[in-house]
Coordinates of N, CA and C in Angstrom, one line a residue:
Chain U
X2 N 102.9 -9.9 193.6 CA 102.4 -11.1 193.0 C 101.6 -10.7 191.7
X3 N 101.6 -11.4 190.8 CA 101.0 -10.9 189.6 C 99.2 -11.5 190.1
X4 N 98.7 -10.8 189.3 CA 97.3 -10.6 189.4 C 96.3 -10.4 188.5
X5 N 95.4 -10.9 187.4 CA 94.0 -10.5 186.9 C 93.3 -10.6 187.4
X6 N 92.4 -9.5 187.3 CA 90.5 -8.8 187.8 C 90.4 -9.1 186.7
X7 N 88.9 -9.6 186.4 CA 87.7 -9.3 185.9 C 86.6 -9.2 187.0
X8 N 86.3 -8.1 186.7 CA 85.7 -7.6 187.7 C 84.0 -8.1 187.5
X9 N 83.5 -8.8 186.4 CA 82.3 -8.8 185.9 C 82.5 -10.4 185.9
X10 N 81.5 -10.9 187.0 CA 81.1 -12.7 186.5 C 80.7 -12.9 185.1
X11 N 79.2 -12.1 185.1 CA 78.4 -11.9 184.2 C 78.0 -10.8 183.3
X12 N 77.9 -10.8 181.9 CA 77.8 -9.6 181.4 C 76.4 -10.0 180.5
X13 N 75.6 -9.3 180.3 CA 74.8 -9.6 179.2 C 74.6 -7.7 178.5
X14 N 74.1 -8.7 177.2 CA 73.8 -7.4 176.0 C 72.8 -8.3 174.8
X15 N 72.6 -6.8 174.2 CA 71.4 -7.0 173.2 C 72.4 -7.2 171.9
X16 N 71.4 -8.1 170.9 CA 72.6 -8.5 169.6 C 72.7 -6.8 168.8
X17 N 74.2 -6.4 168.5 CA 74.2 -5.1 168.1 C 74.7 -4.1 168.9
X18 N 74.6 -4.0 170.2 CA 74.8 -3.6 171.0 C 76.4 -3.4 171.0
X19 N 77.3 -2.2 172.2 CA 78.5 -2.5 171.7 C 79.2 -3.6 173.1
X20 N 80.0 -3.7 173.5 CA 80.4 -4.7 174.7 C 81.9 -4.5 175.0
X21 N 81.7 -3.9 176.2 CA 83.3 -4.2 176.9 C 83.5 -5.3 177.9
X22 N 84.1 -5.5 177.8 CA 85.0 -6.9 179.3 C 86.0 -6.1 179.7
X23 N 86.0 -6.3 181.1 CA 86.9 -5.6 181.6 C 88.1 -6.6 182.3
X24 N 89.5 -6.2 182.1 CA 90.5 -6.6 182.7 C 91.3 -5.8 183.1
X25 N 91.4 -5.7 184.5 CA 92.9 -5.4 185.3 C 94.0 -6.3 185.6
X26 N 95.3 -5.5 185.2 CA 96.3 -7.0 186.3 C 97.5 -5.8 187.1
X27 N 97.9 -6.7 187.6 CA 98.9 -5.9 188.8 C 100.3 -7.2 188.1
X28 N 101.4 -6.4 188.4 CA 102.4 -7.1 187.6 C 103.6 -6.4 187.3
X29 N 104.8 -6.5 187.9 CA 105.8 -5.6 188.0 C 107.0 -5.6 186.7
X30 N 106.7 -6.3 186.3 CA 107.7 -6.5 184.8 C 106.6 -5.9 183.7
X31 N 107.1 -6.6 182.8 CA 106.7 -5.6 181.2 C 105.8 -6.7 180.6
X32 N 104.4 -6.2 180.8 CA 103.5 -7.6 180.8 C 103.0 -7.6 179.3
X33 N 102.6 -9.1 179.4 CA 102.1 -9.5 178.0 C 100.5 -10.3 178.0
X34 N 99.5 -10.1 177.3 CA 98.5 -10.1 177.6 C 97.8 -10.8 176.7
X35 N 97.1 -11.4 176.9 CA 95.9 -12.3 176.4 C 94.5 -12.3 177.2
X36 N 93.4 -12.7 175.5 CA 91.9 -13.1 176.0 C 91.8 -14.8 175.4
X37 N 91.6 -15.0 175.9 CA 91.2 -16.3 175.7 C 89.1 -16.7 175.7
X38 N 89.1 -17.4 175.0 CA 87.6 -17.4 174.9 C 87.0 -19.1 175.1
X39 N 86.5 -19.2 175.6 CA 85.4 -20.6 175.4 C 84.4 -20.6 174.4
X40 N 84.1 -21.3 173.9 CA 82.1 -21.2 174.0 C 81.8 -22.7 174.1
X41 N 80.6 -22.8 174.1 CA 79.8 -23.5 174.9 C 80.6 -25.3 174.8
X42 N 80.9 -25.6 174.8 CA 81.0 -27.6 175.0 C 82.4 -27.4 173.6
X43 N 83.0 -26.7 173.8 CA 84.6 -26.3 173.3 C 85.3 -25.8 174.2
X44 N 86.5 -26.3 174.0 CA 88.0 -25.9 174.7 C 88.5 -24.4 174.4
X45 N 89.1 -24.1 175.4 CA 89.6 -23.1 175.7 C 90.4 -22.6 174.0
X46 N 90.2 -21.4 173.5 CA 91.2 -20.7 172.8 C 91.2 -19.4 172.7
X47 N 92.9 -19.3 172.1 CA 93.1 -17.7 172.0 C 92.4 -17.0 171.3
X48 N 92.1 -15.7 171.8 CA 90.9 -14.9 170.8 C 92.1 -13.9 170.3
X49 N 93.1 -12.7 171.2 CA 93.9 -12.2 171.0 C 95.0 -12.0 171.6
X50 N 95.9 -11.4 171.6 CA 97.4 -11.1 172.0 C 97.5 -9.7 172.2
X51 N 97.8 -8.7 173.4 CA 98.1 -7.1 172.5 C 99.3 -7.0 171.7
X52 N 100.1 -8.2 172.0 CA 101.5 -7.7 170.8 C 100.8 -8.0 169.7
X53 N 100.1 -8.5 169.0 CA 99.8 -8.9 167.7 C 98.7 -7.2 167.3
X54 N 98.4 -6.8 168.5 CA 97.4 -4.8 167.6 C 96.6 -5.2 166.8
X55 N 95.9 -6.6 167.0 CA 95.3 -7.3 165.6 C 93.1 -7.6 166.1
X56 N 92.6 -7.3 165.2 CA 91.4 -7.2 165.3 C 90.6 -8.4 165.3
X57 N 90.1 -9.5 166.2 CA 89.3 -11.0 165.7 C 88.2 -10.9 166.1
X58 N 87.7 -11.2 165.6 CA 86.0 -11.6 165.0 C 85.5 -10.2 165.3
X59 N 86.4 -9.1 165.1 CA 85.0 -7.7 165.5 C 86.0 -7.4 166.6
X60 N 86.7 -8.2 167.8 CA 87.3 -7.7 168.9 C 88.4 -7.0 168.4
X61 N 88.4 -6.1 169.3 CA 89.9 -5.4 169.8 C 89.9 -5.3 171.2
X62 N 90.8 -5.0 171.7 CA 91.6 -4.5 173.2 C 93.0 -3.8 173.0
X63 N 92.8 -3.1 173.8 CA 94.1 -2.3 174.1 C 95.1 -2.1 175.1
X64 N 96.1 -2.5 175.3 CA 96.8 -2.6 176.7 C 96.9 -1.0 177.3
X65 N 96.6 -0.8 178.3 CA 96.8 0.5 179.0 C 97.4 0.5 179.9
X66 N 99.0 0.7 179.8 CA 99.8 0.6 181.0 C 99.3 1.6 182.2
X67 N 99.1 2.8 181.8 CA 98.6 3.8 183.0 C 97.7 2.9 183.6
X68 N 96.9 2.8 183.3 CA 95.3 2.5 184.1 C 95.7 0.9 184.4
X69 N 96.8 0.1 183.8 CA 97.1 -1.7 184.1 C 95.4 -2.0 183.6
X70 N 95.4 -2.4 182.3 CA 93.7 -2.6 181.7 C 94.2 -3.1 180.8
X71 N 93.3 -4.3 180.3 CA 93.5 -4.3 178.6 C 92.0 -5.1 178.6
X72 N 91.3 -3.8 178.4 CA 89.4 -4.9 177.9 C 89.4 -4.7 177.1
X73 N 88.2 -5.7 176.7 CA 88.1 -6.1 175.4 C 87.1 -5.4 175.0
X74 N 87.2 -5.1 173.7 CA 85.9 -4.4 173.0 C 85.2 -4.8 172.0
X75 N 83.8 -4.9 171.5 CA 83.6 -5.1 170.1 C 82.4 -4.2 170.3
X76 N 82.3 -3.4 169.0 CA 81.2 -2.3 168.5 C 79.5 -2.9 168.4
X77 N 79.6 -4.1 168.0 CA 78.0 -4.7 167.6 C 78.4 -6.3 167.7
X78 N 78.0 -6.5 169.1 CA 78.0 -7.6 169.9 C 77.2 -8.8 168.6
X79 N 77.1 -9.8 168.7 CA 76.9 -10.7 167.9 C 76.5 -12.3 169.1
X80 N 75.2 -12.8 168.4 CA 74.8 -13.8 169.3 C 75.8 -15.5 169.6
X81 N 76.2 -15.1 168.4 CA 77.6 -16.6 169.0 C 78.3 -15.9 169.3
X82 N 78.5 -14.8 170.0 CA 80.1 -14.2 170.6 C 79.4 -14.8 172.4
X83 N 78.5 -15.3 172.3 CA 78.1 -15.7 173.6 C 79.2 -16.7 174.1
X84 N 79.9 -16.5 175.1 CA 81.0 -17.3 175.5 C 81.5 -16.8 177.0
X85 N 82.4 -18.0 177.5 CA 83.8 -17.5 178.6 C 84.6 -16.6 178.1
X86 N 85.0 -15.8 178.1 CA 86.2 -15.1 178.3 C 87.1 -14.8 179.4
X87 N 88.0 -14.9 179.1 CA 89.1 -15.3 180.2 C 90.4 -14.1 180.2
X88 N 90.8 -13.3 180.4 CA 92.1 -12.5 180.4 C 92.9 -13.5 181.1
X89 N 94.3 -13.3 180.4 CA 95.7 -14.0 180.8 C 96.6 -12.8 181.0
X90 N 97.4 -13.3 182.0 CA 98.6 -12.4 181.6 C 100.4 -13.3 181.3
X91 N 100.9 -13.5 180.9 CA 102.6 -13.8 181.1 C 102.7 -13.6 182.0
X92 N 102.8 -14.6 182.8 CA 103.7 -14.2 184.2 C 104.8 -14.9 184.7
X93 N 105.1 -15.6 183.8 CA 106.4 -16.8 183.9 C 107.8 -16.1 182.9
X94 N 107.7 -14.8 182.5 CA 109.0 -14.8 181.7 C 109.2 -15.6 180.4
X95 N 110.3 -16.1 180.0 CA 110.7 -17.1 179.1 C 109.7 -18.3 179.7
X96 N 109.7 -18.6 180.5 CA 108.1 -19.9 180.7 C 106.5 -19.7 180.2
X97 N 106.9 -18.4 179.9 CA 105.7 -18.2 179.3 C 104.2 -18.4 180.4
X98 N 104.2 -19.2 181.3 CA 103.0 -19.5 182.3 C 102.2 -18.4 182.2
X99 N 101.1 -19.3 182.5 CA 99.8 -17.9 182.4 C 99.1 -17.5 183.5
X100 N 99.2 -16.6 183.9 CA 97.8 -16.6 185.2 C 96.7 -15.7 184.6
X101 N 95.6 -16.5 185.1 CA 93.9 -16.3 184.7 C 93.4 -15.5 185.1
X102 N 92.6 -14.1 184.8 CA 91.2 -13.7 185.5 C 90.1 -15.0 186.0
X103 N 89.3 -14.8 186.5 CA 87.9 -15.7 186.8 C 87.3 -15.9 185.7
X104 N 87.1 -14.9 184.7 CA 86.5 -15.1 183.2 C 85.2 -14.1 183.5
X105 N 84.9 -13.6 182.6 CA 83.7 -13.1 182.4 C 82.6 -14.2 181.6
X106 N 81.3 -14.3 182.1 CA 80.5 -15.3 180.7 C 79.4 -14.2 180.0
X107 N 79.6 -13.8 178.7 CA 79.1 -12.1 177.9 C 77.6 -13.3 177.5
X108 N 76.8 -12.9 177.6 CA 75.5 -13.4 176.8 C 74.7 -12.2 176.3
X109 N 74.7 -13.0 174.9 CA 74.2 -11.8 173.9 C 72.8 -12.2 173.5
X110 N 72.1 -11.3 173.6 CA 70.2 -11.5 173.7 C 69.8 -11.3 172.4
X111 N 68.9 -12.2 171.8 CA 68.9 -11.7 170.2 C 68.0 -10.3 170.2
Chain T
X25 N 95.9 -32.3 161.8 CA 96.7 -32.2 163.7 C 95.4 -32.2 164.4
X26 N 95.4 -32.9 165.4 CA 94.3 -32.3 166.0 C 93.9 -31.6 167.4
X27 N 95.2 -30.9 167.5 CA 95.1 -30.3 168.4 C 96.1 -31.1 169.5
X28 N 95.8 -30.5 170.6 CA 96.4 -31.2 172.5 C 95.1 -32.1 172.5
X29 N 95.6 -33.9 172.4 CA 94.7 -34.4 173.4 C 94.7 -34.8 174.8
X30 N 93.7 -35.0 175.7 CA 93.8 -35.6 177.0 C 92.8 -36.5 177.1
X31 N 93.3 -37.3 177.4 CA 92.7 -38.6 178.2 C 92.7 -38.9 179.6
X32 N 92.1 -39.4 180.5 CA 90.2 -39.9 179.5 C 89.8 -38.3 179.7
X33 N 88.6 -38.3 179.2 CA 88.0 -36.9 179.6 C 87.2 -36.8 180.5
X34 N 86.9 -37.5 181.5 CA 86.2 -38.2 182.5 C 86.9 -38.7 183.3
X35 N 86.9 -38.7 184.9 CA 87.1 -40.1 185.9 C 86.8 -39.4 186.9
X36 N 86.0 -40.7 187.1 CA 85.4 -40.8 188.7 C 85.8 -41.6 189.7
X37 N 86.3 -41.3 190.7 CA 86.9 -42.3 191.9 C 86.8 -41.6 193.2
X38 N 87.0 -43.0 194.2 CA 86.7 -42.4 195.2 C 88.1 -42.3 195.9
X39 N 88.0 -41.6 197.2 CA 88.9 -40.8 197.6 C 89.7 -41.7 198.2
X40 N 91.3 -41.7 198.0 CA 92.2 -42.2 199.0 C 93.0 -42.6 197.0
X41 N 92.5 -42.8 196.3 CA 93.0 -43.6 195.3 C 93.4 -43.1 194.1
X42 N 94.7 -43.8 193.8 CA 95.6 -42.9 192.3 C 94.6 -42.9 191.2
X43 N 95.3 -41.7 190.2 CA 94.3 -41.3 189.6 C 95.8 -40.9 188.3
X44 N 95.7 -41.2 187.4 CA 96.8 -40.9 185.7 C 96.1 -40.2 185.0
X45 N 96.3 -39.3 184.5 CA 96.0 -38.3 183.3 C 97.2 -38.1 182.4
X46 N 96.8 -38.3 180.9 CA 97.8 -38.2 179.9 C 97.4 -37.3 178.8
X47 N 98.5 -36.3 178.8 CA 98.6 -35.1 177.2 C 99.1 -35.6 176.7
X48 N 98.5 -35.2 175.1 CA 99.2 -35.3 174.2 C 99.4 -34.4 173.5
X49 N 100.9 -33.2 173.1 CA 100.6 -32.3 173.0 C 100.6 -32.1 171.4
X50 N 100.6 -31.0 170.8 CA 100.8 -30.8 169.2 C 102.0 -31.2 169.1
X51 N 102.5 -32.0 168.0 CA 103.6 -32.6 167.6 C 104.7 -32.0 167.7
X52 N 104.8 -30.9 167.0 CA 106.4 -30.1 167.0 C 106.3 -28.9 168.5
X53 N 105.4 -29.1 169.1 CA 105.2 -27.8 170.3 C 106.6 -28.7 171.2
X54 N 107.4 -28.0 172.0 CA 108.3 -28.7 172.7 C 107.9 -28.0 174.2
X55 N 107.3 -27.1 175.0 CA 106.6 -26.6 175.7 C 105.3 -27.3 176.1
X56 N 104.8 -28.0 177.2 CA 104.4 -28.4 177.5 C 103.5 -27.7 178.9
X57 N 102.2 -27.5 179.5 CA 102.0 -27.0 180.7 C 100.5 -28.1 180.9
X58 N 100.6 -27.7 182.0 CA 99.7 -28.5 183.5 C 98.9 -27.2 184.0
X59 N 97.5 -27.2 184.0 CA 96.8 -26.2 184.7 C 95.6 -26.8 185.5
X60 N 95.1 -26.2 186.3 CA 93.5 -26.5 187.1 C 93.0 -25.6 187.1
X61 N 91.7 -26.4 186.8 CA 90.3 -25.1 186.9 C 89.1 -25.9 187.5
X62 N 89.0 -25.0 188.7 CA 88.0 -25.0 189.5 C 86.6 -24.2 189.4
X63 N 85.5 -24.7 189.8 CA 84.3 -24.2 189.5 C 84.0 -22.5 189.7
X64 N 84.0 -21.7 188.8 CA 83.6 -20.6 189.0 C 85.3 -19.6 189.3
X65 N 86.7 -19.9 188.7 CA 87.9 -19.7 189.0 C 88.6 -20.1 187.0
X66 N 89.5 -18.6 186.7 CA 90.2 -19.6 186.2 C 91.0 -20.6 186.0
X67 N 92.0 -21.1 184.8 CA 93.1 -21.9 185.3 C 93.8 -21.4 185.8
X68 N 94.5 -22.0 186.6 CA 95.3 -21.9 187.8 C 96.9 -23.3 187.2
X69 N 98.4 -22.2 187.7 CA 99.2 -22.7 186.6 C 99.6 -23.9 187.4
X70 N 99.8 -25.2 187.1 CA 100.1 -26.1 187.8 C 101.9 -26.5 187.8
X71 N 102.4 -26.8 186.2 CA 103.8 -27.2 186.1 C 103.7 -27.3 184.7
X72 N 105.1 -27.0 184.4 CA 105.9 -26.3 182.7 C 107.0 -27.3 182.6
X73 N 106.7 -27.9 180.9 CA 107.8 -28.6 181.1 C 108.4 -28.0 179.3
X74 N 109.7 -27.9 179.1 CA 110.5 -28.1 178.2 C 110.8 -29.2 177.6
X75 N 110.6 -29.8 176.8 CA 110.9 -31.0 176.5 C 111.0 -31.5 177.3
X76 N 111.7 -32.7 177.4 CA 111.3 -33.6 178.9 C 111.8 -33.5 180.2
X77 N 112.2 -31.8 180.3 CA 112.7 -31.2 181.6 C 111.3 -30.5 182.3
X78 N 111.1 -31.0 183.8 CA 110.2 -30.2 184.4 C 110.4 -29.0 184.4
X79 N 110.8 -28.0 184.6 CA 111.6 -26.5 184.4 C 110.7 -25.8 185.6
X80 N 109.3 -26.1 186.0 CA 108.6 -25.0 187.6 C 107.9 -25.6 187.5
X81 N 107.2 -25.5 188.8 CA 106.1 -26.3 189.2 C 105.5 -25.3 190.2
X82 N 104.4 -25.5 190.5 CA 103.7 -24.2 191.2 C 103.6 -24.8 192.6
X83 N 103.7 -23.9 193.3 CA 103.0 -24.5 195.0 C 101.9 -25.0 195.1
X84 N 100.9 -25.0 194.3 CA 99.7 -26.3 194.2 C 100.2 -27.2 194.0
X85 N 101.3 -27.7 193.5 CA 101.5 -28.7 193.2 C 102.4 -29.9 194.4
X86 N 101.4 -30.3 195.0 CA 101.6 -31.2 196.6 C 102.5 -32.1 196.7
X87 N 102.9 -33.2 197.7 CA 103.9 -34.2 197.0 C 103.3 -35.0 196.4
X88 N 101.9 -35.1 196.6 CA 101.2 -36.1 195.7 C 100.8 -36.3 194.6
X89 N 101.1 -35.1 194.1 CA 101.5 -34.5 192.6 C 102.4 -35.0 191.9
X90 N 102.4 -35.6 190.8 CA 103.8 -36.1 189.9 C 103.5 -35.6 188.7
X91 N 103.9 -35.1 187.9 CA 104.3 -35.3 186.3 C 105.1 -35.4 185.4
X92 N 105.4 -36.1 184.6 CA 106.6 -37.0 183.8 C 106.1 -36.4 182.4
X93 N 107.2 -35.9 181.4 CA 106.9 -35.8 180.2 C 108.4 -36.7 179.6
X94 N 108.5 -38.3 179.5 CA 109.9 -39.1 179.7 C 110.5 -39.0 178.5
X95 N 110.2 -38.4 177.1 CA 110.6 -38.5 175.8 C 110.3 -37.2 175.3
X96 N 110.0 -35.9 175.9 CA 109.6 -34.8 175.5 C 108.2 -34.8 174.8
X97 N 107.3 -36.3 174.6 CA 106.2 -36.0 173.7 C 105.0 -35.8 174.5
X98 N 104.6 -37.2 175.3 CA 103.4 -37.1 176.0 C 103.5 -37.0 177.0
X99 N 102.8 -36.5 178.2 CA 103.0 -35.9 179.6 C 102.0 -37.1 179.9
X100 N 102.2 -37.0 181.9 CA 101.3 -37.9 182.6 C 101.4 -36.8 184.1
X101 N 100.2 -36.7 184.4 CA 100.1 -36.1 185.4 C 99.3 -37.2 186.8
X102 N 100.6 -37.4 187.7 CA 99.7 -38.6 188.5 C 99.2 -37.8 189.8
X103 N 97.8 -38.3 190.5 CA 97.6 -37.3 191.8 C 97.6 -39.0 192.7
X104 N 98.4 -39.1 193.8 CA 98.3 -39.8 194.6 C 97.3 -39.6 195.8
X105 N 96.6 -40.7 196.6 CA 95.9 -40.6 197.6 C 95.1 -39.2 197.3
X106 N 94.1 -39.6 196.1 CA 93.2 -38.5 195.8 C 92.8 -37.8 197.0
X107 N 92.1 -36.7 197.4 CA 91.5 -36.0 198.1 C 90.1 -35.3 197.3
X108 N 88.9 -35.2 198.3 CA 88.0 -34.2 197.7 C 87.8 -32.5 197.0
X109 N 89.1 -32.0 197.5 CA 89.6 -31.1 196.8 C 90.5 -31.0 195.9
X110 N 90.6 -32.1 195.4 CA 91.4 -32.4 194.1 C 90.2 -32.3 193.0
X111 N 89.3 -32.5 193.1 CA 88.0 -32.4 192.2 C 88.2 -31.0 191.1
X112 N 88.2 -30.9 189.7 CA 88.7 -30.4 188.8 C 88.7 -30.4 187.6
X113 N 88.8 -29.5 186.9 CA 89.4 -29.6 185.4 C 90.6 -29.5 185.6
X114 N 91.0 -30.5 184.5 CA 92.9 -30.2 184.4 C 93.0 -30.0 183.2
X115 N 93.6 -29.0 182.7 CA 93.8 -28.8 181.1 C 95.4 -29.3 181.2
X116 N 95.5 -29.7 179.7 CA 97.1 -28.8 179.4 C 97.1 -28.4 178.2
X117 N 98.3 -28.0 177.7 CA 98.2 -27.1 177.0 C 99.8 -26.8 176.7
X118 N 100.2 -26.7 175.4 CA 101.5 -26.7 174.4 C 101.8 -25.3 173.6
X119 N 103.2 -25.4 173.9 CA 103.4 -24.1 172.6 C 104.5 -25.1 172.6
X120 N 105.2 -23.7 170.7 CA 106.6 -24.1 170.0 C 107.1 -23.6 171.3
X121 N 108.5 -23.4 170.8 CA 109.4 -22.4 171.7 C 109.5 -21.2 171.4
X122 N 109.3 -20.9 170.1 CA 109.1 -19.3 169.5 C 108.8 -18.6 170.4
X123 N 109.3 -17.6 170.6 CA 108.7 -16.1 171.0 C 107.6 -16.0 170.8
X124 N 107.1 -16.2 172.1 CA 105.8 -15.0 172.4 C 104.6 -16.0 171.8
X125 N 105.1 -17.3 171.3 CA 103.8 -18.2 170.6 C 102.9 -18.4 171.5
X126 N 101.4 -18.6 170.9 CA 100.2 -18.7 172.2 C 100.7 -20.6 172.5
X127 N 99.5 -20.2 174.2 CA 99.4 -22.1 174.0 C 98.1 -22.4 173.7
X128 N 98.2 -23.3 173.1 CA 96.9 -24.2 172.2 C 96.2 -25.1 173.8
X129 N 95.5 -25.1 174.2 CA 94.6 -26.3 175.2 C 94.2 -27.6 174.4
X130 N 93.7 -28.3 175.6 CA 93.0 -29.5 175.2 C 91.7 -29.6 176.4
X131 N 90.7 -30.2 175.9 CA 89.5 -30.4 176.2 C 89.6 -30.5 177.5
X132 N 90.7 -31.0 178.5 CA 91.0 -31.5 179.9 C 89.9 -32.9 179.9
X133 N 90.7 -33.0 181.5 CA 90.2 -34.3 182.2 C 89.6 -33.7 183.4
X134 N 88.3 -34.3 183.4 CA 87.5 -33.6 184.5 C 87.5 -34.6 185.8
X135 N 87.8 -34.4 187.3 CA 88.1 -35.5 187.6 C 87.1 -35.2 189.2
X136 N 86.7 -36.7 189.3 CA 85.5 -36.1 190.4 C 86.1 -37.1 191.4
X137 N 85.9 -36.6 192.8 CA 86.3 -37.4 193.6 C 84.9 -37.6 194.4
X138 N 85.0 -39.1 195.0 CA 83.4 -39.0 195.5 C 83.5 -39.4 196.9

């Protein structure tokens, strides 16, 4: 059965600081991956994709088939990056369906 | 555009009694999905529709569960003979049909049973 960890409820850091989120998934086909972000009294959106290898607001992630990981990274944490974060994975094929990690919530301390 | 809306974004009722939620998704998205999110859990995939074909539905989804998208545009997700564990966010949420396109959400309907 497919599967995301986030292993961290809670994360906190200092503004500048650097910050990882971590995600695991378990998943027997050729997976496709998403973070998705909240912040505070806003709706859920995409932050990145690993097919897109593309850098937003500072973040990157990397999919690591060995280790089944794709956390997120950014070098100097920033005080509105304070949010939900959510790992997705494809797990529907052509349906595209998503299944969730629990979310990490990153709070950045000025 | 302004996005997936859902209506209402609120409802409170008490238990035993139907309860309607309606998306509306981005105009040209022909992909259509149903999710729940429970306190401290992500979403959780509920049912996918293709234009106005249901196409899967998840094992959460009870017989008391219905949803109808009858014109491919706006979706209705009905829960009959509410229960207290029906209590929830229900998002939904649209893509095109493109390859690999993300899905957009909407604020959901938060729904409390009392």
């Amino acid at each position: 059965a497919q599967r995301v960890t986030q292993p961290e409820k809670l994360l906190s850091v200092f503004k500048g600081a650097p910050v990882e989120l971590k995600c695991n998934y378990s998943y027997s086909g050729s997976p496709e991956l998403f973070w998705y972000v909240q912040y505070s009294r806003q709706r859920l959106q995409l932050l990145l994709r690993h097919i897109s290898r593309e850098s937003i607001k500072g973040f990157t992630a990397d999919l690591n088939k060995g280790e089944t990981s794709f956390h997120l990274k950014k070098p100097f944490a920033q005080e509105e990056d304070s949010a939900m974060y959510y790992c997705a994975l494809n797990s529907g094929g052509s349906n595209y369906k998503l299944t969730f990690g629990k979310g990490t919530l990153l709070t950045v301390n000025p | 555009d302004t996005g997936v809306s859902q209506n209402p974004r609120h409802k409170i009722t008490k238990r035993g009694q139907n309860v309607t939620f309606r998306c509306d998704p981005i105009s040209e998205h022909n992909r259509l999905y149903w999710y729940r999110q429970t306190l401290g859990q992500g979403p959780e995939f509920l049912t996918y529709f293709q234009n106005e074909a249901q196409l899967e539905k998840s094992r959460l989804l009870s017989d008391r569960f219905s949803a109808e998208r009858p014109k491919g545009s706006f979706s209705t997700l009905e829960i009959q003979r509410t229960e207290q564990g029906d209590s929830a966010m229900y998002l939904c949420a649209s893509s095109s049909g493109r390859y690999n396109q993300p899905q957009h959400f909407g604020d959901g309907t938060r729904l409390s049973i009392l």
